Coordinates of C-alpha atoms and ligand atoms in Angstrom, one line a residue:
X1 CA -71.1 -33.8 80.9
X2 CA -67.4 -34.1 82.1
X3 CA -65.8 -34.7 79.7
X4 CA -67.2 -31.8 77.9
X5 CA -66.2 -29.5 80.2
X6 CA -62.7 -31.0 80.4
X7 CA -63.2 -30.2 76.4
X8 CA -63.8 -26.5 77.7
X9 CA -60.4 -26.2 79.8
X10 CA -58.5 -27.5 77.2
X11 CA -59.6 -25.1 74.2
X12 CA -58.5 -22.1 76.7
X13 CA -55.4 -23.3 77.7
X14 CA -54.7 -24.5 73.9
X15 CA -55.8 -20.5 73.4
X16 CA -53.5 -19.5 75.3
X17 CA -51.0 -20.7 74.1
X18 CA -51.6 -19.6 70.6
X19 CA -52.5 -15.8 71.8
X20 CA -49.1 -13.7 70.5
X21 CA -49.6 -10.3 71.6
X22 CA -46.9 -8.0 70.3
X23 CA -48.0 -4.4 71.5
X24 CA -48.8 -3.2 75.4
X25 CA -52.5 -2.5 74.4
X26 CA -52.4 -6.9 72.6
X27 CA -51.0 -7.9 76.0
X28 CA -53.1 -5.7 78.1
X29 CA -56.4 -7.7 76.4
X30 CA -54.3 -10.7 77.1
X31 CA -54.0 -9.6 80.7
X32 CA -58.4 -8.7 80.8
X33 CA -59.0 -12.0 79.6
X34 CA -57.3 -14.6 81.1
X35 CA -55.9 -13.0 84.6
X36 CA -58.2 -9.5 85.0
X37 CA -60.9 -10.2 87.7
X38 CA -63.4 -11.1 84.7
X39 CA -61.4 -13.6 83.3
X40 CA -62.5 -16.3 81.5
X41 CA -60.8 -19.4 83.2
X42 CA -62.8 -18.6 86.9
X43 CA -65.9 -19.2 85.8
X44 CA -64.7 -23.0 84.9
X45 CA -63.4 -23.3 88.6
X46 CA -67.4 -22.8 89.2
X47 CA -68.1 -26.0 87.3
X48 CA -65.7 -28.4 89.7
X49 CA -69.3 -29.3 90.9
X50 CA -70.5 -30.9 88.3
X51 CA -67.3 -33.0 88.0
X52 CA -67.8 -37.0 89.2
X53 CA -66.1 -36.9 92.2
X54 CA -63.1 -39.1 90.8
X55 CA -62.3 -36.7 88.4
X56 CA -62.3 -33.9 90.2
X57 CA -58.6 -34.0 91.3
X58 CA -57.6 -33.7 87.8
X59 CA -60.0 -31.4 86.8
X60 CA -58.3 -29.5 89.2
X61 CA -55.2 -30.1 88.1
X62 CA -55.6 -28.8 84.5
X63 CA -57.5 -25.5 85.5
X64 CA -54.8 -24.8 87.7
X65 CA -52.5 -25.8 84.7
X66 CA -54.5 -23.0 82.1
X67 CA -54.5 -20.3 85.2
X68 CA -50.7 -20.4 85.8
X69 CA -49.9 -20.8 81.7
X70 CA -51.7 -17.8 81.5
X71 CA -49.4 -16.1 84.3
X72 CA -46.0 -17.3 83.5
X73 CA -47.2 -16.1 79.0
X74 CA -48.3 -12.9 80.4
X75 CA -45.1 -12.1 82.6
X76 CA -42.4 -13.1 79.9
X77 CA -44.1 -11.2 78.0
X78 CA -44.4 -7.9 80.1
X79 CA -40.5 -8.4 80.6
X80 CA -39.9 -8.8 76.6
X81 CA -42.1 -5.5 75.8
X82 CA -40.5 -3.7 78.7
X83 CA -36.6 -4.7 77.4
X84 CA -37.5 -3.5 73.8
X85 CA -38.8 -0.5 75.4
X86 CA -35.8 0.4 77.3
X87 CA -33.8 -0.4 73.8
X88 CA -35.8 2.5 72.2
X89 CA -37.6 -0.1 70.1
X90 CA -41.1 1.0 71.2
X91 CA -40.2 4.8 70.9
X92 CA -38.5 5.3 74.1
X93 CA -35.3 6.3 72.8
X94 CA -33.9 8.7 74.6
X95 CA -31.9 11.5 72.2
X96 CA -30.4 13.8 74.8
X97 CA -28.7 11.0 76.8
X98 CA -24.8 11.3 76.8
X99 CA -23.1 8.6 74.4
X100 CA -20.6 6.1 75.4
X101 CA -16.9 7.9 75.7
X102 CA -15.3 6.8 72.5
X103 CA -11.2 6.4 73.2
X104 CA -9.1 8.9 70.8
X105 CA -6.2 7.0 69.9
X106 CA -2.6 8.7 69.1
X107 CA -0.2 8.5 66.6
X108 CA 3.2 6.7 67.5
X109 CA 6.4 9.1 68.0
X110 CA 8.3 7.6 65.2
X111 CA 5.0 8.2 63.2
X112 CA 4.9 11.7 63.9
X113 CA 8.3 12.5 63.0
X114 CA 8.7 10.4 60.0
X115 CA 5.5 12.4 58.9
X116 CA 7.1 15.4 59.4
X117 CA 9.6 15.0 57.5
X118 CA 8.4 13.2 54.2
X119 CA 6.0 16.1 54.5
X120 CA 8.6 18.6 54.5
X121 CA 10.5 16.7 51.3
X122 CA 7.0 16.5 49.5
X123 CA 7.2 20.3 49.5
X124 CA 10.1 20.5 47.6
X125 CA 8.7 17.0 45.1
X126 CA 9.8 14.4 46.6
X127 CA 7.9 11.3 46.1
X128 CA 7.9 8.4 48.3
X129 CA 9.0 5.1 47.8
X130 CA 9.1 1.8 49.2
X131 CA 10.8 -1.3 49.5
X132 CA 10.7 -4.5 51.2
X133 CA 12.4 -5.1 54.5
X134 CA 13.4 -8.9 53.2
X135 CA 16.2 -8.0 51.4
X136 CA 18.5 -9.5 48.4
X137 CA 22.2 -9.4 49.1
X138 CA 22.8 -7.6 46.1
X139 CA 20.8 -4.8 46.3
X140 CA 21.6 -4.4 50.4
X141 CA 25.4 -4.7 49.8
X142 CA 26.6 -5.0 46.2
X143 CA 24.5 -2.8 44.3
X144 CA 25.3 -0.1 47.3
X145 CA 29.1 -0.6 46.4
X146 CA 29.9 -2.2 49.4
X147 CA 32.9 -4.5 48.6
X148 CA 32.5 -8.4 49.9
X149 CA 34.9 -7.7 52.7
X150 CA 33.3 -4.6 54.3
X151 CA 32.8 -5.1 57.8
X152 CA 29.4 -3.9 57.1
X153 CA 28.8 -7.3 55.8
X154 CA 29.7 -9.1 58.4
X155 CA 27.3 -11.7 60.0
X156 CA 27.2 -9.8 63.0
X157 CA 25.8 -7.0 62.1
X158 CA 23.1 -8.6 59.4
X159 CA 20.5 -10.5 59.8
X160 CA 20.6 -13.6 57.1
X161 CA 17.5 -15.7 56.6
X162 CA 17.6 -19.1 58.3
X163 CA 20.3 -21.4 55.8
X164 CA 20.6 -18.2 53.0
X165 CA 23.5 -16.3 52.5
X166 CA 21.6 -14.3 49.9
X167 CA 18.3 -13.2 51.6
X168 CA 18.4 -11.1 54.4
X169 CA 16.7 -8.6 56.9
X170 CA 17.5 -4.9 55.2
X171 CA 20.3 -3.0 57.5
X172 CA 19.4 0.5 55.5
X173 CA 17.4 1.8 53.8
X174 CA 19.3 2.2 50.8
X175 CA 18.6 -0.7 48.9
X176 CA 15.5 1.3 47.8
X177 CA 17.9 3.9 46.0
X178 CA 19.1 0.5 43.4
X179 CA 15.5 -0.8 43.4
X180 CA 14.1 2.5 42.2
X181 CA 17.2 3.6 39.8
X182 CA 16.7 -0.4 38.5
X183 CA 13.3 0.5 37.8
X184 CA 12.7 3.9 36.9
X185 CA 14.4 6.5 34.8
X186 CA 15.8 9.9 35.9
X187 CA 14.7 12.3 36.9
X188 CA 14.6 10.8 40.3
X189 CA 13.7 12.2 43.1
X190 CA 12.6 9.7 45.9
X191 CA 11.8 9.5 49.7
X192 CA 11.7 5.9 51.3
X193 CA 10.7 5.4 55.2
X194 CA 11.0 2.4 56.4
X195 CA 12.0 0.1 58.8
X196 CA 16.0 -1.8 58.7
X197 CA 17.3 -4.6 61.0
X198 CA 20.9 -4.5 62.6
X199 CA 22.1 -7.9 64.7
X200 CA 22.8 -5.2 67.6
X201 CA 23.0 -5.8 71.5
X202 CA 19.7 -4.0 72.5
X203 CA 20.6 -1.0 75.2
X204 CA 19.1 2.2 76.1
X205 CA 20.8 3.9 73.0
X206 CA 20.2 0.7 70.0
X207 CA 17.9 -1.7 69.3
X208 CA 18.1 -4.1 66.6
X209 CA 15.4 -2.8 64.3
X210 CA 14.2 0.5 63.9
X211 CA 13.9 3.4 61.5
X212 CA 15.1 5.0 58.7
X213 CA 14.5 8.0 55.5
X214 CA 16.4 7.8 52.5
X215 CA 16.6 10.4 50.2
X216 CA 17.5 10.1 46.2
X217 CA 18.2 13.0 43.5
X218 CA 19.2 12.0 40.2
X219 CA 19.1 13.9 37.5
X220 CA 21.4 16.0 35.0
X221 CA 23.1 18.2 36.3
X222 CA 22.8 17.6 40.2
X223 CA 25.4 18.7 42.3
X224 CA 27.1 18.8 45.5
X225 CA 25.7 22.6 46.3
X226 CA 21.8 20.9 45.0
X227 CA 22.6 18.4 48.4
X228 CA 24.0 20.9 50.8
X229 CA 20.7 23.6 50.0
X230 CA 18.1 20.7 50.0
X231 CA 20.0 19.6 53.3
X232 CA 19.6 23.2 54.9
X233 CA 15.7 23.5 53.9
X234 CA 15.2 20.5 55.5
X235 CA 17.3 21.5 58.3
X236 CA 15.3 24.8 58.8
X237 CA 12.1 23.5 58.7
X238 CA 12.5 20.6 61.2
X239 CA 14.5 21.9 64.1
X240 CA 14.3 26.0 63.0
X241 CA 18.2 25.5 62.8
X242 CA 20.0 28.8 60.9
X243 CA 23.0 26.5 60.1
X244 CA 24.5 23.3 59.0
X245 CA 27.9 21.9 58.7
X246 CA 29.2 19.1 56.2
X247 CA 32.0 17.2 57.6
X248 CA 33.8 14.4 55.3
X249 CA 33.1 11.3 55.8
X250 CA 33.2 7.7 54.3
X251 CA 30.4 5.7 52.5
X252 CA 31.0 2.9 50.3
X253 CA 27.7 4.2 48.1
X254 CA 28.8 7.8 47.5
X255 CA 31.8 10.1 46.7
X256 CA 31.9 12.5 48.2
X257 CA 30.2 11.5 51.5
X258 CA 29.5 13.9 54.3
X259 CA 27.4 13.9 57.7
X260 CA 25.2 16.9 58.6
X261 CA 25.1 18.2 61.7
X262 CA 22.7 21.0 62.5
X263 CA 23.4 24.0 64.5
X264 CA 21.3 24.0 67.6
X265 CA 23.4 26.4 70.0
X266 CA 23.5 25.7 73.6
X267 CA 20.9 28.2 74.7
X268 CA 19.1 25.9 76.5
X269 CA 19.6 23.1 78.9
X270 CA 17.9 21.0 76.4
X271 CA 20.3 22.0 73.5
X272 CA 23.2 21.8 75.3
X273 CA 23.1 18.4 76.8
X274 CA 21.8 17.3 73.4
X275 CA 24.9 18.9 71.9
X276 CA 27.6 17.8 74.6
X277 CA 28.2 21.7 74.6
X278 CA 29.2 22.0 71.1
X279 CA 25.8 23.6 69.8
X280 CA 26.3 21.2 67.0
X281 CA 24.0 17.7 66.4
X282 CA 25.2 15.2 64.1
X283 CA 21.8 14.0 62.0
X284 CA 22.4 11.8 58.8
X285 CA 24.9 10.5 56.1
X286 CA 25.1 11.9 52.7
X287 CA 26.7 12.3 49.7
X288 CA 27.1 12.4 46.0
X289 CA 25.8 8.8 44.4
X290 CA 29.1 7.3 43.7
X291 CA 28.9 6.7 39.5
X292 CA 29.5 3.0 40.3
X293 CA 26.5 2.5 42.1
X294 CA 24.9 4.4 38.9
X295 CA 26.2 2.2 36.4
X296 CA 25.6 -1.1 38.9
X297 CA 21.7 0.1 38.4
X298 CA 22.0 0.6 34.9
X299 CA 22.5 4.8 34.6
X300 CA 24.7 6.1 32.4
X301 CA 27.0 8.4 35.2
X302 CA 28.6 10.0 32.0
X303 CA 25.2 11.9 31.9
X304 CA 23.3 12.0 35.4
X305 CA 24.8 12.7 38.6
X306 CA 23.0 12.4 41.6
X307 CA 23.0 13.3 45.6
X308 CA 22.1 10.6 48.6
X309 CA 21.3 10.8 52.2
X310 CA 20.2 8.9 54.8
X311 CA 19.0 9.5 58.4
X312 CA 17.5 7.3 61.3
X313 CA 14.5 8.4 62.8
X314 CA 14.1 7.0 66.3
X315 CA 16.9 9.2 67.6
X316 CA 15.5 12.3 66.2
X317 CA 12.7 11.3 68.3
X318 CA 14.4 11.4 71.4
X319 CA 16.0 14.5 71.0
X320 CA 12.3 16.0 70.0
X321 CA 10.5 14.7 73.0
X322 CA 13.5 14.4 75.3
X323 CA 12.9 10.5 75.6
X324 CA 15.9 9.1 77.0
X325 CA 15.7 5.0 76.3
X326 CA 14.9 3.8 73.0
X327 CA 13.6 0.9 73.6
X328 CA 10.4 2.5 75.5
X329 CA 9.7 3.2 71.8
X330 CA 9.2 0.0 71.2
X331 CA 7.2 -1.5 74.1
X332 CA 3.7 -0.7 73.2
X333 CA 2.9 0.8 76.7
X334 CA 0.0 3.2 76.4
X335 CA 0.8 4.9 79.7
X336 CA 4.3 6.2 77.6
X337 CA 2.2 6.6 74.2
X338 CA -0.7 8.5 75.3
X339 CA 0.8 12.0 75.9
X340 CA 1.3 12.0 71.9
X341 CA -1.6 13.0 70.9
X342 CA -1.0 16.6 71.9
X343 CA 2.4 16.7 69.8
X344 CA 0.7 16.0 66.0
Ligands
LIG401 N1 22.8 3.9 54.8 C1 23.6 4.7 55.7 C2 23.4 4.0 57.1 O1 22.6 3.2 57.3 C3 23.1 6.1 55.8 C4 23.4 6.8 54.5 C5 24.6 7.5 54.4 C6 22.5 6.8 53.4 C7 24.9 8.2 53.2 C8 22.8 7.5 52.3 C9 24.0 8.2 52.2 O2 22.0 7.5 51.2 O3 24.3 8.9 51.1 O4 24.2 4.4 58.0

């Protein structure tokens, strides 16, 4: 007679264990059978009588054991259907509830204003062009026209890789002018961004790498009043200037050279400081592509000429946003970065 009983308890708690319901109304039934006040397991608790009286300690035991399996199943799995709930899983999902904030990012400074101005040369079909910021000596210095001894050359101002005296960290970004007139036939008319190394003593006004646009016409034909118009569209369309000046200067890579300065008047606070008073504000290097460099890249100068110029970008930045140490360009501090976004 015992041990059948004992038989009994075990096929319910065995039962139990097996039950898997997976919906409310599954566990609900769960809940009526084996915990409701009909449930099956109390009735057994009536048969402790029949039980020899050394055995009824561990019938008591295992009844208990089948009551509190049947407890600790049914509460897990209350908690489990009530989390998948919550997830939306068993319909709950609620649509009108506000999302999570998503962060807007915003474009770096020197992004926005090297954008600005490819886009304004794109306008007038320019292509860009790019090339790598390791650097052969030969198209850095020699294809450039800069002669062994120019102080330009000088380990202080150039990065070398580690042991090389022919591999080195870009210092302009005219080494893209050879790579592209090595490559390509004219007509060329090329942008290149990028970034160029100097072995500089960082301060508020220089940092040892930074920014640059270089700009490359060669065709038949070009000539020095091709430069000085493309020179005042640009002009006009990035600072709204009404005129430039071309003041001689020296470049090893072209002949003539000449720096631009826009003229920004002295109107403003802004524009005066900027200008020292003058109204005038020096922006880039140019010139006519000196026929050597032509014939060093394999272009016959008998029969294309061509115009150069070059320009930094982190200054222009400064002047744009009134940012008055470089280096906060370059220190990743979203509290400086932020404001941004509103400028694009
Ligand atoms: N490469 C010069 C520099 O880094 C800038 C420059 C001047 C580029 C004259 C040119 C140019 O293409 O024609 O200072």
């Amino acid at each position: 007679m015992s041990a059948a009983i004992f038989d009994q308890v075990r096929t319910v708690l065995k039962a139990i264990e097996q039950e898997a319901p997976q919906t409310p109304e599954e566990l609900e039934q769960f809940r009526i059978r084996y915990i409701g006040s009909k449930n099956i397991i109390k009735p057994l608790f009536d048969e402790i009588k029949n039980v020899a009286n050394e055995q009824k300690r561990e019938f008591g035991q295992l009844i208990n054991s089948a009551k509190q399996a049947a407890e600790a199943k049914f509460n897990a799995l209350k908690e489990q259907l009530e989390s998948a709930a919550d997830a939306g899983v068993a319909g709950n999902l609620d649509l009108t509830a506000p999302g999570e904030p998503i962060e807007l990012g915003s474009r770096h400074p020197v992004s926005i204003v090297l954008n600005r101005i490819i886009n304004i040369f794109e306008r007038i079909g320019f292509v860009v062009a790019e090339g790598p910021e390791i650097e052969t000596d030969w198209f850095n210095f020699t294809a450039m026209n800069t002669p062994e001894d120019h102080p330009a050359r000088d380990m202080q101002d150039t990065f070398y890789l580690k042991g090389s005296t022919e591999m080195l960290l870009r210092t302009h970004t005219s080494p893209v002018q050879a790579r592209i007139m090595t490559s390509q036939k004219p007509p060329i008319r090329v942008i290149a961004p990028g970034r160029v190394y100097r072995n500089e003593t960082i301060s508020s006004r220089s940092h040892c790498q930074f920014h640059q646009v270089e700009g490359l016409y060669v065709d038949e034909g070009v000539s020095f009043a091709d430069l000085r118009q493309t020179l005042y569209y640009f002009a006009s369309e990035m600072f709204g200037a009404t005129k430039i000046r071309l003041r001689p200067s020296y470049f090893p890579f072209t002949e003539p050279s000449a720096e631009m300065d826009v003229f920004l008047g002295t109107e403003t606070e802004q524009t005066y400081r900027l200008t020292k008073g003058t109204g005038w504000l020096e922006i880039l290097g140019c010139g006519m592509v000196d026929p050597q460099v032509l014939e060093n890249c394999g272009i016959d100068s008998k029969k294309y000429t061509g115009f150069a110029f070059g320009m930094g970008i982190e200054r222009q930045a400064l002047r744009l946003y009134g940012i008055s140490d470089i280096r906060s360009l370059f220190e990743n501090d979203v509290r400086f970065l932020r404001p941004f976004t509103a400028v694009v």
